[in-house]
Coordinates of C-alpha atoms in Angstrom, one line a residue:
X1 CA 0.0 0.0 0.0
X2 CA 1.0 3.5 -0.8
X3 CA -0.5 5.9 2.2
X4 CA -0.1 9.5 2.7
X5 CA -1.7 11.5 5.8
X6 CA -2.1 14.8 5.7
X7 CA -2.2 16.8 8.9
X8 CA 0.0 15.7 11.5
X9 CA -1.2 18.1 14.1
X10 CA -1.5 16.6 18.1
X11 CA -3.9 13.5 17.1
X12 CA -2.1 13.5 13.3
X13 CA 1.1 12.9 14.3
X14 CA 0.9 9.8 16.4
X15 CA -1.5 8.3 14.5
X16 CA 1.0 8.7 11.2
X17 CA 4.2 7.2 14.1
X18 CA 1.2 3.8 14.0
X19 CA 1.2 4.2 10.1
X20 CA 5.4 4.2 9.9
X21 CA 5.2 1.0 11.2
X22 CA 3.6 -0.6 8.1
X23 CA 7.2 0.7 6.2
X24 CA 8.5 -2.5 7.7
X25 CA 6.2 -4.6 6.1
X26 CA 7.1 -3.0 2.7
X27 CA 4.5 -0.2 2.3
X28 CA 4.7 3.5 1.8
X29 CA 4.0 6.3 3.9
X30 CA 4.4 9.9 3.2
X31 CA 3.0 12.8 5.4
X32 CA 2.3 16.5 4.9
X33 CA 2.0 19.3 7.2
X34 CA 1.7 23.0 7.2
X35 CA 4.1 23.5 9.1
X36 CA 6.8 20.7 8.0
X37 CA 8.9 21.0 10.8
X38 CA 6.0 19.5 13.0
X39 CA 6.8 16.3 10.3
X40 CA 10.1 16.0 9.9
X41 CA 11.2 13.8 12.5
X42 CA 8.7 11.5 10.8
X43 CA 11.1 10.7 7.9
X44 CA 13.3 8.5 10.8
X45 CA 10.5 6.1 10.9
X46 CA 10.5 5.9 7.5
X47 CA 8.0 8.2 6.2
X48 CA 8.3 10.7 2.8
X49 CA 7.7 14.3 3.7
X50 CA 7.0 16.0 1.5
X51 CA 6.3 20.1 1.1
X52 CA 3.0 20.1 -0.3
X53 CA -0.4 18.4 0.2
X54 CA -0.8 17.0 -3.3
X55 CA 2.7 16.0 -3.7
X56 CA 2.1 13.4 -0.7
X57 CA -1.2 12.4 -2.2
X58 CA -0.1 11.9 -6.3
X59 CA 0.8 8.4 -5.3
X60 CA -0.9 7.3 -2.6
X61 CA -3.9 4.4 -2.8
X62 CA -5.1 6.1 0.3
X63 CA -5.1 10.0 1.4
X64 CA -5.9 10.2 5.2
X65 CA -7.2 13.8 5.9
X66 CA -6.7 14.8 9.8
X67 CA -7.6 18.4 10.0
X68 CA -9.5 21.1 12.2
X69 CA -12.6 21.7 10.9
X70 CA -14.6 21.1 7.6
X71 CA -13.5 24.7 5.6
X72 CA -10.0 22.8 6.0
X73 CA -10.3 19.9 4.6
X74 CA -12.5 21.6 1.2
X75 CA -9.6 23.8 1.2
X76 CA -7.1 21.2 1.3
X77 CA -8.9 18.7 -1.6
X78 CA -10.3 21.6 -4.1
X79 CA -7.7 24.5 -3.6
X80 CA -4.6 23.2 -3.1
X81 CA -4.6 20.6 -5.2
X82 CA -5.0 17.5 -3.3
X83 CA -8.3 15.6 -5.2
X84 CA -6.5 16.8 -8.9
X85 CA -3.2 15.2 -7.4
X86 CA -5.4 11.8 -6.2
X87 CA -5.5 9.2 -9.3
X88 CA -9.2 7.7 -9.6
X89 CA -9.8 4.6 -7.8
X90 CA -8.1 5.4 -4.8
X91 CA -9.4 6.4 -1.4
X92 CA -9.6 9.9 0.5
X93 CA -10.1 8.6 4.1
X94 CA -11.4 12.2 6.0
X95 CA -10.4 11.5 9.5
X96 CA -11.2 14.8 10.5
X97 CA -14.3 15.9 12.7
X98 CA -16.9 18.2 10.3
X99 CA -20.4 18.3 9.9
X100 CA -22.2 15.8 8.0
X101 CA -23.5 17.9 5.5
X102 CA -20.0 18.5 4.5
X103 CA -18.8 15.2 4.5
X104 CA -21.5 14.2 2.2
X105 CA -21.1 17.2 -0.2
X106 CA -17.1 15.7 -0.5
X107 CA -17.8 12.7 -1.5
X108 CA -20.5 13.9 -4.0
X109 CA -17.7 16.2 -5.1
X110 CA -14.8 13.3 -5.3
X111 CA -17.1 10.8 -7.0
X112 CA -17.6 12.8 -9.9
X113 CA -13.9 12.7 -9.6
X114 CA -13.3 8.6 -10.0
X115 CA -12.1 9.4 -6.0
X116 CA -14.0 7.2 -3.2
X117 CA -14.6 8.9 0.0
X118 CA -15.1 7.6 3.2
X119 CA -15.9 9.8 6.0
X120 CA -13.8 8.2 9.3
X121 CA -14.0 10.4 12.4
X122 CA -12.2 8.9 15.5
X123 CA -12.5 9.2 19.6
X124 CA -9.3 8.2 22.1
X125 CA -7.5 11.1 21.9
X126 CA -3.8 11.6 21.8
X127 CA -3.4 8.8 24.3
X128 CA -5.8 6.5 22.0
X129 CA -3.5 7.5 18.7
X130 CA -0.4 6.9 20.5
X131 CA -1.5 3.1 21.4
X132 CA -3.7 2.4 18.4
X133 CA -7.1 2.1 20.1
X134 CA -8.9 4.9 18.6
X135 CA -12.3 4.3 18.1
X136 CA -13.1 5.0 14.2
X137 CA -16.5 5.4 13.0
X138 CA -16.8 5.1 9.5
X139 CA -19.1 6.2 6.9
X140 CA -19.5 5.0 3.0
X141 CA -19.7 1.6 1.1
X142 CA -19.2 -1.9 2.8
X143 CA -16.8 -2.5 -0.2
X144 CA -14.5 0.5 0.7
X145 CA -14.8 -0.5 4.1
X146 CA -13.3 -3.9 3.9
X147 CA -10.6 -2.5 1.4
X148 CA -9.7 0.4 3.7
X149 CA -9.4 -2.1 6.7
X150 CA -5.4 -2.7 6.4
X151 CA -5.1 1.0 7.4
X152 CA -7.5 1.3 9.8
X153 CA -5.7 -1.5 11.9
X154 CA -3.1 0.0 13.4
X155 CA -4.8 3.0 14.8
X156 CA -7.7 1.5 16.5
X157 CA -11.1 -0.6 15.7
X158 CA -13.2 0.6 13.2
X159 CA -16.7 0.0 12.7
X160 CA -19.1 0.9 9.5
X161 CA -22.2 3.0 10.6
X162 CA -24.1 3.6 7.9
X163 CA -23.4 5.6 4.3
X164 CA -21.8 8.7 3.3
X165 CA -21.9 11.0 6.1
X166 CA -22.9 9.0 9.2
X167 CA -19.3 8.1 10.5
X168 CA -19.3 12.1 11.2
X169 CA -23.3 11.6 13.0
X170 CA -21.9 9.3 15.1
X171 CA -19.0 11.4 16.4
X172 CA -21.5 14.3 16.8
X173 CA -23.2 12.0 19.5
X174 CA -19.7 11.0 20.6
X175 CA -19.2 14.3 21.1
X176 CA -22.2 15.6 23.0
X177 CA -22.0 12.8 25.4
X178 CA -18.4 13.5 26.2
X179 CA -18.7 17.0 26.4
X180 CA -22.3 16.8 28.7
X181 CA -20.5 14.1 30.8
X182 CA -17.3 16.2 31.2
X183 CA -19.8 18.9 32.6
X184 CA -21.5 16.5 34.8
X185 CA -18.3 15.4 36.3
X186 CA -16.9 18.7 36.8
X187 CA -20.1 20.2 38.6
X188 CA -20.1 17.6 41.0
X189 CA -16.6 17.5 41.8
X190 CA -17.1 21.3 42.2
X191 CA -19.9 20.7 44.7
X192 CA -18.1 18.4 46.4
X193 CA -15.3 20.4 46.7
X194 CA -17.5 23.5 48.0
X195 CA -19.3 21.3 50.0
X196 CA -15.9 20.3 51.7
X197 CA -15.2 17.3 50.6
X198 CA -12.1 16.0 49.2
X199 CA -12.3 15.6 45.4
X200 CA -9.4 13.1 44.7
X201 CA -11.5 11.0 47.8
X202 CA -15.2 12.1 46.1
X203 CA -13.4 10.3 42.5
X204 CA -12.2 7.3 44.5
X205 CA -15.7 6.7 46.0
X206 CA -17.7 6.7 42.9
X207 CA -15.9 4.6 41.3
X208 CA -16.9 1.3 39.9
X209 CA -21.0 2.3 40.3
X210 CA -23.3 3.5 38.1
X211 CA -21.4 7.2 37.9
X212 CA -18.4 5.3 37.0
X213 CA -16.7 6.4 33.3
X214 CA -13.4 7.2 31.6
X215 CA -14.7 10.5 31.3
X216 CA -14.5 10.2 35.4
X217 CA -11.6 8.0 35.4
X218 CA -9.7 10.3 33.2
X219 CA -10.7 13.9 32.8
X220 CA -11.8 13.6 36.5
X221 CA -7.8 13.2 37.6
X222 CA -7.2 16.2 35.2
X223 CA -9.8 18.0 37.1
X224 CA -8.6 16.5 40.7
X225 CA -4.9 17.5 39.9
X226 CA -6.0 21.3 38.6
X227 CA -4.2 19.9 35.2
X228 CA -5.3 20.3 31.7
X229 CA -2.7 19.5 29.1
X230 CA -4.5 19.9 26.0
X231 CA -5.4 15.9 24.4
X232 CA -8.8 17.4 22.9
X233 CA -8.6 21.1 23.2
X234 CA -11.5 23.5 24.6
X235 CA -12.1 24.8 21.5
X236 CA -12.0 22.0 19.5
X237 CA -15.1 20.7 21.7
X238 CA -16.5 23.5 21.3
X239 CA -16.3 23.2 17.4
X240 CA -18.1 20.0 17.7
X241 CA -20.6 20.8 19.9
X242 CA -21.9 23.4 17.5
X243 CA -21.5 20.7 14.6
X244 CA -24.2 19.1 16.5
X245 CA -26.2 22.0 17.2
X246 CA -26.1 22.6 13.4
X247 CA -26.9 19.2 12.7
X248 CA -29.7 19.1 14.7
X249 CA -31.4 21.8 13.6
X250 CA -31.4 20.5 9.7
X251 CA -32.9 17.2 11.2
X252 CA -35.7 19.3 13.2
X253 CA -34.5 17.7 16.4
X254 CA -34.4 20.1 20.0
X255 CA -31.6 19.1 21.7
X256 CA -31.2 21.3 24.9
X257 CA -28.7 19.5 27.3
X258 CA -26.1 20.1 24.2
X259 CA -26.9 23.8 23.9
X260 CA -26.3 24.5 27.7
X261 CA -22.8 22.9 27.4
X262 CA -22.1 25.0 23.9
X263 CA -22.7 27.6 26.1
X264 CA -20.8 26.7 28.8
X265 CA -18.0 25.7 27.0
X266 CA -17.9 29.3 24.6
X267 CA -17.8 31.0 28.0
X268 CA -14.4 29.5 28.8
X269 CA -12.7 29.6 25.2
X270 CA -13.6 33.2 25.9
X271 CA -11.5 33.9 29.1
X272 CA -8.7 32.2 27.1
X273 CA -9.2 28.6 28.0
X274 CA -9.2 27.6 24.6
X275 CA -6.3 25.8 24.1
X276 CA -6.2 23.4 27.0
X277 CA -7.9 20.2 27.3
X278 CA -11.8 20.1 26.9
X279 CA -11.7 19.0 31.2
X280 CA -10.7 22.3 31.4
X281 CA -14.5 23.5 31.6
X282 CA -14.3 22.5 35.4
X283 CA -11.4 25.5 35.6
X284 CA -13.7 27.6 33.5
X285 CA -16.5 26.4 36.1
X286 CA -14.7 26.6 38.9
X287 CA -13.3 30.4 38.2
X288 CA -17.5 31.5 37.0
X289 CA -18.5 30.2 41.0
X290 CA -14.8 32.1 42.5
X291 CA -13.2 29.3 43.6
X292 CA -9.8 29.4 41.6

């Protein structure tokens, strides 16, 4: 196989160190960033770097997208050059996190093209890209699917949702549960700690009954230790949250828990909390009540 993955930003660039290791076995990798020297040290695993997007994609059977938002990744297939470089046949593989509607107008776009497109959002974070057990949910043909699946393997399990556009739906509802739970947990550890209890103790307690979660088990140390290294940043969860707000208003659907936490969260990216991790909402919480 000849793979190229473009956008090897915090979840990009671990997740193209999994991809190196198929060099080994005889395949290709070459990567792309807009800012090469984020890349570079990529080439000692045995990846091609290259200076442009399309140059890493002209030969590649497989173009991985991994980019901010959806205004990205249109940019990087139809203005710099990426689909023209693509030959027909082979497979763009948007990794990325953009709205549905997007994702479907793409590979509308690419199929008039000879291009397939698969949409192939992904949950686990930096830690989940580092070990290969992100969570991919994939949208498009079962055909694609089980060709694609050599690629998918070592960054995590992937599953096939549904057609064009629903691997993006379900990271929407990925999203809104993770960001509603991370709310949830930081509220109550808040209360707790108000309340004068001892939060690392409070965390410790709950565990292993029904409040039990890795949004607790993980995000709730963040939030015991007052640390928030950014794996998923604030603004980033933001982004998605109003992907899902957008989405749900095509479908006619009132979904008011996820517009509370929009809220919540575009209070804190506002007092510059944006680029730490999304736990950070119980700093942004915890400042709003006075307490740090």
């Amino acid at each position: 196989m000849n793979i190229a993955l473009l956008g090897t930003g915090l979840m990009g660039y671990p997740m193209a160190e999994r991809l190196c290791g198929l060099c080994k076995a005889g395949h290709a990798v070459s990567v792309w960033n807009r800012t090469r020297s984020k890349a570079d040290s990529l080439a000692a695993l045995g990846a091609q770097v290259h200076d442009s997007p399309a140059a890493a994609a002209r030969d590649a059977e497989f173009v991985i997208t991994m980019l901010t938002d959806g205004a990205a990744v249109e940019d990087l297939l139809f203005s710099q050059g990426v689909a023209l470089a693509m030959h027909p046949g082979s497979v763009l593989l948007d990794m990325s996190s953009i709205q549905p509607a997007q994702a479907r107008a793409h590979a509308e776009r690419l199929g008039g093209m000879g291009i397939v497109h698969m949409d192939a959002p992904v949950s686990g974070g930096t830690l989940g890209a580092a070990a290969g057990t992100l969570v991919i949910m994939v949208g498009g043909k079962v055909t694609t699917f089980e060709r694609a699946r050599p690629v998918f393997a070592p960054l995590g399990r992937a599953t096939l949702v549904g057609g064009s556009g629903t691997g993006q739906l379900t990271k929407l509802a990925n999203q809104m549960i993770v960001g509603i739970t991370i709310g949830a947990v930081a509220e109550a550890l808040l209360l707790c700690e108000k309340g004068g209890a001892n939060p690392a103790k409070v965390r410790e307690a709950i565990t292993g009954g029904f409040a039990d979660s890795r949004i607790l088990q993980v995000h709730g140390q963040r939030m015991v230790d007052h640390s928030y290294p950014p794996g998923a940043r604030m603004s980033v969860q933001l982004k998605d949250l109003r992907n899902a707000l957008t989405t749900a208003q095509d479908l006619g659907l009132e979904t008011p828990i996820t517009s509370l936490l929009e809220q919540l969260y575009a209070s804190g990216v506002s007092t510059g909390l944006k680029d730490l991790d999304h736990s950070a909402l119980h700093l942004a919480l915890g400042q709003r009540n006075g307490m740090f």
